[in-house]
C-alpha positions as protocol buffer text, in pm:
chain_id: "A"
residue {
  index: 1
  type: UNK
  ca { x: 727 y: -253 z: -326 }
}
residue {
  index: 2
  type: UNK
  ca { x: 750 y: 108 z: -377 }
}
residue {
  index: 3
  type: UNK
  ca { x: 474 y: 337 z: -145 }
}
residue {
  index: 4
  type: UNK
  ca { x: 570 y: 666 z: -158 }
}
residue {
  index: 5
  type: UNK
  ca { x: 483 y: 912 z: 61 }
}
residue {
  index: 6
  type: UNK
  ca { x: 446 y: 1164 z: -231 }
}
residue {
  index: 7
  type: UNK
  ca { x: 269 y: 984 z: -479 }
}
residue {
  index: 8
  type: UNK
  ca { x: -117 y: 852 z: -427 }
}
residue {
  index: 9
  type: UNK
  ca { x: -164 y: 481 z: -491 }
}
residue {
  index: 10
  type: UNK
  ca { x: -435 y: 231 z: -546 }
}
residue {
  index: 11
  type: UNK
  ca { x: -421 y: -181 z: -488 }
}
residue {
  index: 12
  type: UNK
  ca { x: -747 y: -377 z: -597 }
}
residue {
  index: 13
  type: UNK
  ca { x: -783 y: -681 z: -382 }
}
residue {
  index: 14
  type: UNK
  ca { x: -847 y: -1048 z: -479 }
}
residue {
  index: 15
  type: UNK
  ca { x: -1011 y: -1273 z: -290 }
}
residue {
  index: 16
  type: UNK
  ca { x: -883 y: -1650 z: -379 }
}
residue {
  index: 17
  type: UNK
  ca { x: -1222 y: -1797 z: -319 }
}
residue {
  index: 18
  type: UNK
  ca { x: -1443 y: -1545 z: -466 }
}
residue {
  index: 19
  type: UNK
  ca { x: -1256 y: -1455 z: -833 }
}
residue {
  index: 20
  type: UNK
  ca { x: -1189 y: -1717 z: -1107 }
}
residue {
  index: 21
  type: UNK
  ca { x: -1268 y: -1787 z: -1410 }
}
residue {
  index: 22
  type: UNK
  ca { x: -1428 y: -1522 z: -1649 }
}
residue {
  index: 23
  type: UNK
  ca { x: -1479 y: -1338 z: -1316 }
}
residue {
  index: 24
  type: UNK
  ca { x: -1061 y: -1322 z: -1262 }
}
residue {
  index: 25
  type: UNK
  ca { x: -983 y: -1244 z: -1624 }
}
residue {
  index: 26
  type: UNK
  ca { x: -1286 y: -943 z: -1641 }
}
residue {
  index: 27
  type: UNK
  ca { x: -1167 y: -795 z: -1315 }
}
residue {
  index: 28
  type: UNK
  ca { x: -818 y: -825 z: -1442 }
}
residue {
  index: 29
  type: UNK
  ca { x: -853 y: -658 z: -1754 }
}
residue {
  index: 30
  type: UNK
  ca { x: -1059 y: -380 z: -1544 }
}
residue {
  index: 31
  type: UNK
  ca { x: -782 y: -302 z: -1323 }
}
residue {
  index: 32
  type: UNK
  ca { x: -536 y: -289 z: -1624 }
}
residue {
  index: 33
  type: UNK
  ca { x: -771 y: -45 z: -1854 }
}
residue {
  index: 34
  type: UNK
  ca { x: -828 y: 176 z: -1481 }
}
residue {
  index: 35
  type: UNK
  ca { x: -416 y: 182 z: -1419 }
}
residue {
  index: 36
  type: UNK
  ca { x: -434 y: 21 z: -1059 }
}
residue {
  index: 37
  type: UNK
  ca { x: -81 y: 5 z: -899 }
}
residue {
  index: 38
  type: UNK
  ca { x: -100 y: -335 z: -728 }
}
residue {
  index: 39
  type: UNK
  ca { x: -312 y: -622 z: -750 }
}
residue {
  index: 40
  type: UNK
  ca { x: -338 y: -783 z: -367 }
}
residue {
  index: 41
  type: UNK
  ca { x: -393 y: -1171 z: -296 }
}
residue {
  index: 42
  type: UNK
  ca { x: -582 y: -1327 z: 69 }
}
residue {
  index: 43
  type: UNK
  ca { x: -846 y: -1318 z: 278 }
}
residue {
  index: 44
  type: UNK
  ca { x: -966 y: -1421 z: 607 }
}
residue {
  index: 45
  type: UNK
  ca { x: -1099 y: -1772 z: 500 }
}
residue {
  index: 46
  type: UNK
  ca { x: -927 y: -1946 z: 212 }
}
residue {
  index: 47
  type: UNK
  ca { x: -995 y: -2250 z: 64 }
}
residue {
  index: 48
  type: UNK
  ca { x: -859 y: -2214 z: -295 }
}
residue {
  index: 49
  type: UNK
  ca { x: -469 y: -2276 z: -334 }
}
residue {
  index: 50
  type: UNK
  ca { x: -326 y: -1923 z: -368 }
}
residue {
  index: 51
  type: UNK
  ca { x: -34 y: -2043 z: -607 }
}
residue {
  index: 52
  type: UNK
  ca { x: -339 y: -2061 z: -872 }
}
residue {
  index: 53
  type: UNK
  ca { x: -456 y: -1745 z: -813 }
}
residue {
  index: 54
  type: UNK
  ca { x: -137 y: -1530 z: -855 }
}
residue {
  index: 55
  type: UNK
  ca { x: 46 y: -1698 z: -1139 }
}
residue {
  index: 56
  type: UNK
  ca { x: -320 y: -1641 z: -1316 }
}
residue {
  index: 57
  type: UNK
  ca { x: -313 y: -1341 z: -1277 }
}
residue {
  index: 58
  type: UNK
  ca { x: 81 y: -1258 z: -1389 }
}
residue {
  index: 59
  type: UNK
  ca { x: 5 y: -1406 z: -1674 }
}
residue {
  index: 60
  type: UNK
  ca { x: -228 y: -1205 z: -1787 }
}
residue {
  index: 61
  type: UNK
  ca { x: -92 y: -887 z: -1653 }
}
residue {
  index: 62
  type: UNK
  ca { x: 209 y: -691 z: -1565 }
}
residue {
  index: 63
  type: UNK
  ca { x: 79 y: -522 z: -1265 }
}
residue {
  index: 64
  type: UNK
  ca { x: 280 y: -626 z: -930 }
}
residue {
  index: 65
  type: UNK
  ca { x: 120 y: -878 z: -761 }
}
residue {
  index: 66
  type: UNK
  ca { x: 136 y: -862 z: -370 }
}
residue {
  index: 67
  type: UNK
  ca { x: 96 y: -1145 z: -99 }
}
residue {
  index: 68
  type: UNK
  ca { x: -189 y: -1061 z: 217 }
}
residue {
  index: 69
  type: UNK
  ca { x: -202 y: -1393 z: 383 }
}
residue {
  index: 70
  type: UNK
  ca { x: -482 y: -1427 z: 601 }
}
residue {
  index: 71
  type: UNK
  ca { x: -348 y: -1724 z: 710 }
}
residue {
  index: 72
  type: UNK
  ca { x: -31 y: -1988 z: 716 }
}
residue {
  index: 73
  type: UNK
  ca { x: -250 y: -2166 z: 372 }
}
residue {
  index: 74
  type: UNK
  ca { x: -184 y: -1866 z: 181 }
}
residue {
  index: 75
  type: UNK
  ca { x: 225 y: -1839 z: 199 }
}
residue {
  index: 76
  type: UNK
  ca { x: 351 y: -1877 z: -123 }
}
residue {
  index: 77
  type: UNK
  ca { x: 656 y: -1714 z: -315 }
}
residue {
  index: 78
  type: UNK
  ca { x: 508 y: -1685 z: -674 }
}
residue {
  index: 79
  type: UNK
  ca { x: 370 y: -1308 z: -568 }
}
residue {
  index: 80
  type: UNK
  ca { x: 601 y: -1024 z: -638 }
}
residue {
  index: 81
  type: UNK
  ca { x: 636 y: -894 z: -273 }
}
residue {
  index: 82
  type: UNK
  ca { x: 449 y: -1050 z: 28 }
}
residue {
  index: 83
  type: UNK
  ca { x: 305 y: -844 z: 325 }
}
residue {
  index: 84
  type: UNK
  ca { x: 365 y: -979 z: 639 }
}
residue {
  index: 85
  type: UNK
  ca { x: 85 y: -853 z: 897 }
}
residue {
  index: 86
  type: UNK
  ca { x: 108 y: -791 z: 1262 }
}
residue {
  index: 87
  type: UNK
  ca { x: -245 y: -778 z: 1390 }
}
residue {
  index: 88
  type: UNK
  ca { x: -133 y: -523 z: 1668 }
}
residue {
  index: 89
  type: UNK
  ca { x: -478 y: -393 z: 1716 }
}
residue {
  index: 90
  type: UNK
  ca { x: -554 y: -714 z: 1878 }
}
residue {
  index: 91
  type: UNK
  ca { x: -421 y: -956 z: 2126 }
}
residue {
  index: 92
  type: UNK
  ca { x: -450 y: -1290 z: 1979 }
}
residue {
  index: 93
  type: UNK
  ca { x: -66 y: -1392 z: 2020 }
}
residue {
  index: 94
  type: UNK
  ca { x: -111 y: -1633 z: 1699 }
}
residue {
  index: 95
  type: UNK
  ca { x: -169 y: -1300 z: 1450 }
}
residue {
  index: 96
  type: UNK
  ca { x: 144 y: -1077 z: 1684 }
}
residue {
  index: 97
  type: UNK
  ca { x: 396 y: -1354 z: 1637 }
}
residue {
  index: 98
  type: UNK
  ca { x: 303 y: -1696 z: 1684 }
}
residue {
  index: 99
  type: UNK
  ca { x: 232 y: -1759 z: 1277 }
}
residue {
  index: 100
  type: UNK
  ca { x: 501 y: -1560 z: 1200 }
}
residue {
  index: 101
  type: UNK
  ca { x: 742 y: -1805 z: 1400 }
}
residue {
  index: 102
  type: UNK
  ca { x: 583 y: -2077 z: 1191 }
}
residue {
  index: 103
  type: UNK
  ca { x: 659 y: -1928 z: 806 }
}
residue {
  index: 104
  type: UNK
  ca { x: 995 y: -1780 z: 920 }
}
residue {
  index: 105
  type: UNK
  ca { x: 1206 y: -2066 z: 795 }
}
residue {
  index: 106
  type: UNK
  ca { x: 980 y: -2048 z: 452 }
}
residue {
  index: 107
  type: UNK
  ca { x: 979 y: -1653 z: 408 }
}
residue {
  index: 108
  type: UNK
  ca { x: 1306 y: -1667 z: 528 }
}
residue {
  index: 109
  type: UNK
  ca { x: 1401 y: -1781 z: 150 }
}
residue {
  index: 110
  type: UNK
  ca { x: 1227 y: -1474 z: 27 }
}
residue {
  index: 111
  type: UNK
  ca { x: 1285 y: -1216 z: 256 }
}
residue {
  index: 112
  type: UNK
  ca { x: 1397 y: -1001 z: -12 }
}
residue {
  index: 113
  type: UNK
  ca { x: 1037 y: -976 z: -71 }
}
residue {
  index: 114
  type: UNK
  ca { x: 876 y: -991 z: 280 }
}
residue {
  index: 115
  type: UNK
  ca { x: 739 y: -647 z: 426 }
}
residue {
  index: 116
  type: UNK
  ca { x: 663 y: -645 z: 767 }
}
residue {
  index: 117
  type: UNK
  ca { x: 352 y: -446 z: 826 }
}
residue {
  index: 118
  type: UNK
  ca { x: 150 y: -355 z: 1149 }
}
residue {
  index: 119
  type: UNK
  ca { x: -219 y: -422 z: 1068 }
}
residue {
  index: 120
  type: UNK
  ca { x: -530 y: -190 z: 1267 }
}
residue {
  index: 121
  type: UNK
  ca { x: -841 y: -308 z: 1265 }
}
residue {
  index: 122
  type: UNK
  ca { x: -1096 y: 29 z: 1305 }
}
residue {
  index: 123
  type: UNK
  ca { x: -1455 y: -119 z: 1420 }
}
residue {
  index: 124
  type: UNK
  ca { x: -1712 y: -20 z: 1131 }
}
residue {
  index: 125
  type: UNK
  ca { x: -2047 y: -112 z: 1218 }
}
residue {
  index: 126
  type: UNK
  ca { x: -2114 y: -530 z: 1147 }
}
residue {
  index: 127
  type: UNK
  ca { x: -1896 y: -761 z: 1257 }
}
residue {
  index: 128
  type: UNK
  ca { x: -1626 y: -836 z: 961 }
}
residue {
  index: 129
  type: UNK
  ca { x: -1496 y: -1171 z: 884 }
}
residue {
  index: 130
  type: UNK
  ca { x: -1135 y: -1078 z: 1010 }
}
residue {
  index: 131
  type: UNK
  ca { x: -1264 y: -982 z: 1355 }
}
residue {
  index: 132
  type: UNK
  ca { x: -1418 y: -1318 z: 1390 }
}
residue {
  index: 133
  type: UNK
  ca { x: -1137 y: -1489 z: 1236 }
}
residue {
  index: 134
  type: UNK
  ca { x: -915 y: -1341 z: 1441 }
}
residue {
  index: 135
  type: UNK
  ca { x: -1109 y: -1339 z: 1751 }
}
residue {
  index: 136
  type: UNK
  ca { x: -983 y: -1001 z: 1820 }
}
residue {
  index: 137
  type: UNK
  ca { x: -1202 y: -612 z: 1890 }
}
residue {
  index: 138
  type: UNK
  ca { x: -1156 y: -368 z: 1650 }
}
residue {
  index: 139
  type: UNK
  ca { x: -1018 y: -19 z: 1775 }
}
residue {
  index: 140
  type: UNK
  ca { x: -1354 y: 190 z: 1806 }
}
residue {
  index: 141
  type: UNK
  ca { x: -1341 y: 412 z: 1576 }
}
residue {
  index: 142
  type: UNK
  ca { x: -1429 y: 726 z: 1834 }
}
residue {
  index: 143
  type: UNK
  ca { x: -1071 y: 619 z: 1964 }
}
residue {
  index: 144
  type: UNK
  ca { x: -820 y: 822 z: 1735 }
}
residue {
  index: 145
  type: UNK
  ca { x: -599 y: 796 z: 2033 }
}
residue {
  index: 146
  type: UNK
  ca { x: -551 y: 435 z: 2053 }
}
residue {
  index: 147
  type: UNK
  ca { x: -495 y: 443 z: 1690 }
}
residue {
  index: 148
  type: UNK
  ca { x: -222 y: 700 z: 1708 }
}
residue {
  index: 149
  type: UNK
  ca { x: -79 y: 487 z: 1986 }
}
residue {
  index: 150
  type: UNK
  ca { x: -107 y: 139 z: 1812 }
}
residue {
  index: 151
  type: UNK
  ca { x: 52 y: 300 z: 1490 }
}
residue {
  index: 152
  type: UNK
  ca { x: 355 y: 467 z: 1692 }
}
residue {
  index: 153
  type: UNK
  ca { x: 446 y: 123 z: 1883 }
}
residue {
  index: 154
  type: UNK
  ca { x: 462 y: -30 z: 1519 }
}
residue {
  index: 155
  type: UNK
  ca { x: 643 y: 200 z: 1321 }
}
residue {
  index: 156
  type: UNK
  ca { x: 875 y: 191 z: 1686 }
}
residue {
  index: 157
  type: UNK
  ca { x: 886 y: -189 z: 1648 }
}
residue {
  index: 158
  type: UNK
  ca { x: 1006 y: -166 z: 1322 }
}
residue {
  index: 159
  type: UNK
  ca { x: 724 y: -251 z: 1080 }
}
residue {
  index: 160
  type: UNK
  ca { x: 757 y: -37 z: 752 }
}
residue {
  index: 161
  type: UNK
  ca { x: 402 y: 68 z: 672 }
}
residue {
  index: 162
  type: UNK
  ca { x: 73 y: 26 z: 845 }
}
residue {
  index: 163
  type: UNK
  ca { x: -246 y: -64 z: 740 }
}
residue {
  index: 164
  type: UNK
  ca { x: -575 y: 71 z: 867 }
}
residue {
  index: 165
  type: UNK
  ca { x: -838 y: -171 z: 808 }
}
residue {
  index: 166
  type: UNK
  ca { x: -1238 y: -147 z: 834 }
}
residue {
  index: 167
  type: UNK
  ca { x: -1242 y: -499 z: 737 }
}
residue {
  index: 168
  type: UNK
  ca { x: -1385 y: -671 z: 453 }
}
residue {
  index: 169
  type: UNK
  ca { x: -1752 y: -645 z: 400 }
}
residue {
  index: 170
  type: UNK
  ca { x: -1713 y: -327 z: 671 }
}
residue {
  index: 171
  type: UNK
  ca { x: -2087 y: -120 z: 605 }
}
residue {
  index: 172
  type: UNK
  ca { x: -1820 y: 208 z: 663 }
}
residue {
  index: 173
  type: UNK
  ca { x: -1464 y: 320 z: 579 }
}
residue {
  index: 174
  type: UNK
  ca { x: -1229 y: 380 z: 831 }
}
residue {
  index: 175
  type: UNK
  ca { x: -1306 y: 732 z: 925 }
}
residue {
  index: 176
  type: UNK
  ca { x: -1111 y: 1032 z: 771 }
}
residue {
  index: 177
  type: UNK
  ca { x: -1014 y: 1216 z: 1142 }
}
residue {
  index: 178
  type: UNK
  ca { x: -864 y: 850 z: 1214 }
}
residue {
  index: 179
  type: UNK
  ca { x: -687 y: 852 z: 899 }
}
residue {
  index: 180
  type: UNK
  ca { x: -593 y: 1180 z: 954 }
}
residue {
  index: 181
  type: UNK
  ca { x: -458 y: 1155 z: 1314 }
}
residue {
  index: 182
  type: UNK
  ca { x: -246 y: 839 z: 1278 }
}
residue {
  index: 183
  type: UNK
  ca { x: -91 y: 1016 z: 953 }
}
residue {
  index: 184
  type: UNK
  ca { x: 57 y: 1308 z: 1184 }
}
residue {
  index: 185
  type: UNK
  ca { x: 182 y: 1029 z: 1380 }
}
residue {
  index: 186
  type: UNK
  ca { x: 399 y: 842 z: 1143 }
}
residue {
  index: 187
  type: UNK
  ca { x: 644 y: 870 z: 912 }
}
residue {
  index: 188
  type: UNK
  ca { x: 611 y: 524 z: 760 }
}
residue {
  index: 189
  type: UNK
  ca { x: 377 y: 451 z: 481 }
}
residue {
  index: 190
  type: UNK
  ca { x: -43 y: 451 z: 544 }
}
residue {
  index: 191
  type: UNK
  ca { x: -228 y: 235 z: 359 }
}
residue {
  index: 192
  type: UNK
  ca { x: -640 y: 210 z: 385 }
}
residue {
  index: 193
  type: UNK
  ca { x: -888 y: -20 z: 331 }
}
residue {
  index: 194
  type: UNK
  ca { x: -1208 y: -182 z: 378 }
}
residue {
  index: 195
  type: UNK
  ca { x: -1514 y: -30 z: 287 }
}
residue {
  index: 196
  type: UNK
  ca { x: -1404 y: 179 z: -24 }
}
residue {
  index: 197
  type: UNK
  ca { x: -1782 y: 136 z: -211 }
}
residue {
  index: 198
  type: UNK
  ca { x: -1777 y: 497 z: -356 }
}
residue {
  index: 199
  type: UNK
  ca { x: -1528 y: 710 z: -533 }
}
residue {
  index: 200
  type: UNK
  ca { x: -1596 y: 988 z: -281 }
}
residue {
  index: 201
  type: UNK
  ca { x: -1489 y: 759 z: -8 }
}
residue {
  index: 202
  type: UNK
  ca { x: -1179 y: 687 z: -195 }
}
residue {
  index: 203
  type: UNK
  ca { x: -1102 y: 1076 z: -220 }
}
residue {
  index: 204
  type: UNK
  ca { x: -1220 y: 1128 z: 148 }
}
residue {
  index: 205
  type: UNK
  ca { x: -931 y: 910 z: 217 }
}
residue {
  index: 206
  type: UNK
  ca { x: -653 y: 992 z: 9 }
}
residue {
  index: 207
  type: UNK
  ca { x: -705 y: 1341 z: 127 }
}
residue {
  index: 208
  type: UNK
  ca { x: -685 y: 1233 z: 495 }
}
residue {
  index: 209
  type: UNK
  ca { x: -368 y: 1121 z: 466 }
}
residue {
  index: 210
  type: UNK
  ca { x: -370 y: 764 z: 311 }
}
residue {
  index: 211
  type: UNK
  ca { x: -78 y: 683 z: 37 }
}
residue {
  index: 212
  type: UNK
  ca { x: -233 y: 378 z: -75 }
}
residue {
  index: 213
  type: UNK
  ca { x: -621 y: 253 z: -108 }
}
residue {
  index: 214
  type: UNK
  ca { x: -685 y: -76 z: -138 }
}
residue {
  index: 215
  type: UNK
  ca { x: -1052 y: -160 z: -290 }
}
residue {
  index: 216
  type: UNK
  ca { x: -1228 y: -490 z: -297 }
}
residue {
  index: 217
  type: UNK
  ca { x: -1577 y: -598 z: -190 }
}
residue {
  index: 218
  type: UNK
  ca { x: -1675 y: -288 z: -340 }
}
residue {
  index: 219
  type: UNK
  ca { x: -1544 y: -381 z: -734 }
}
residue {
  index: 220
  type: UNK
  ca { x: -1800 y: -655 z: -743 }
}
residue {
  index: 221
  type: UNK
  ca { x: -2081 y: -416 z: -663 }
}
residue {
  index: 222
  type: UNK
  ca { x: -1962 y: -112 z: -880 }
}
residue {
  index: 223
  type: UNK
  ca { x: -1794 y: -200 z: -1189 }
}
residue {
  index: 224
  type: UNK
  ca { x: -1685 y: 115 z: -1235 }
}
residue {
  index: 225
  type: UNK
  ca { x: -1548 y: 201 z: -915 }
}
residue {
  index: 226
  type: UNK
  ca { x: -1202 y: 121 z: -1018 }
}
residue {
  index: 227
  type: UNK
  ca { x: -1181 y: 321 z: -1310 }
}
residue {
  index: 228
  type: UNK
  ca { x: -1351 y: 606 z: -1058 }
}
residue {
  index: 229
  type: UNK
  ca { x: -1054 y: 505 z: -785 }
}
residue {
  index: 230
  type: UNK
  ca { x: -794 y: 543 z: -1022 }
}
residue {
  index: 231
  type: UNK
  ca { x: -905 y: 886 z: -1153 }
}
residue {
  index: 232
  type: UNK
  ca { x: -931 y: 1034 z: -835 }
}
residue {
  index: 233
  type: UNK
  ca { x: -599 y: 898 z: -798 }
}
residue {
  index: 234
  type: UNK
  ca { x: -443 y: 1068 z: -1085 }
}
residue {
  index: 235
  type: UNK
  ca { x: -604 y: 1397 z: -1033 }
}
residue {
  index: 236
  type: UNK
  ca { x: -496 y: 1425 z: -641 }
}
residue {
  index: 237
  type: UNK
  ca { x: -144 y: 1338 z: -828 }
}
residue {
  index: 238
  type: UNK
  ca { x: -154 y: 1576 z: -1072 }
}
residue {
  index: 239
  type: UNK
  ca { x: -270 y: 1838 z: -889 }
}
residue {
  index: 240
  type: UNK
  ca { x: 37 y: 1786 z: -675 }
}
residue {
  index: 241
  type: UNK
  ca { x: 286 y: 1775 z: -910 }
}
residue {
  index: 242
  type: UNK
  ca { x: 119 y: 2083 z: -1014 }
}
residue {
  index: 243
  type: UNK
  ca { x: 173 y: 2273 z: -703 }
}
residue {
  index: 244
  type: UNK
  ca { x: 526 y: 2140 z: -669 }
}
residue {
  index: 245
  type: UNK
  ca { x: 634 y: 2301 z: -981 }
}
């Protein structure tokens, strides 16, 4: 799974229980005509088998399709590459290890496609579904501190990339001086999400530092916001290819 430090990218996110049908293959098509770079599969509370999901939707697209288990129900090794989260925001010894000692011997099989990934939870206003689910507090977000601190001990840990997450269903985005201060903290991948309603908050984003956005909620209210994500994709892109020579 290739996120480059030097090259903005954008992930639209599937939620098993919430896109099938003529739903799936719309929202498909929309992040094929937009360009989107990745198409993510999970969420906090999964009832649908994810097998379903992601050989759906390789076969009827091209664009990589990448594993975020919210849980040891959504392991599967159909996806392309599978991210495997660290919840070290949190405490809740289940989401730092005790799962991942469960679907070791499994994604042991596939490691070739396993990313380890340390996974910050930024509060946001409401209460999200992954904070209850994982019965962990969210880093307030007037804390850039801890953030910088919680990224650090990942990338030192080993994890190679972290994701800042408002959470899904989050009324805010994680805020850009967060983004911005874990960024000078890291040389390892940032990805951001959670949120992402408006194009602007994409660009607020990207510009803070953030390699990869990952939209979701936010599709199913805007149709277009996808097609808006990806431009302001290309153009921050473009305009630094531009000033690269």
């Amino acid at each position: 799974m290739m996120i480059s430090r030097n090259r903005k990218s954008l992930a639209l996110l599937l939620d098993p229980d919430k896109t099938e049908g003529p739903a799936l293959a719309d929202v498909i098509k929309r992040a094929v005509d937009a360009g989107a770079d990745f198409i993510f599969t999970g969420g906090s509370l999964t009832f649908n088998p994810i097998d379903k999901l992601v050989l759906e939707v390789k076969k009827r697209c091209s664009i990589p399709v990448v594993l975020f288990p919210g849980n040891l129900m959504q392991i599967t090794d159909k996806a392309d590459y599978v991210i495997l989260p660290s919840l070290i925001s949190g405490r809740n010894p289940e989401l730092l290890i005790g799962n991942h000692v469960i679907a070791a011997p499994f994604l042991k099989k596939i490691r070739e496609k396993v990313i380890p990934a340390g996974y910050i939870l930024i509060g946001r206003g409401t209460r999200t579904s992954v904070e209850y689910m994982s019965n962990t507090e969210p880093i307030p977000p007037g804390k850039p501190d801890i953030a910088i601190a919680t990224a650090i001990a990942g990338e030192l840990l080993g994890m190679k990339l972290i994701y800042l997450e408002a959470g899904s269903g989050a009324e805010n985005p994680v805020p850009a001086r967060v983004i911005t201060a874990v960024r000078g903290s890291l040389t390892l991948p940032l990805i951001v999400g959670g949120g992402m309603r408006t194009a602007t908050a994409v660009r607020e984003a990207y510009m803070a530092g953030a390699d990869m956005i990952v939209v979701g909620n936010g599709v199913e209210e805007n149709c277009t916001l996808l097609t808006e994500a990806c431009q302001v994709r290309d153009n921050i892109n473009l305009k630094r290819k531009e000033a690269t020579g």
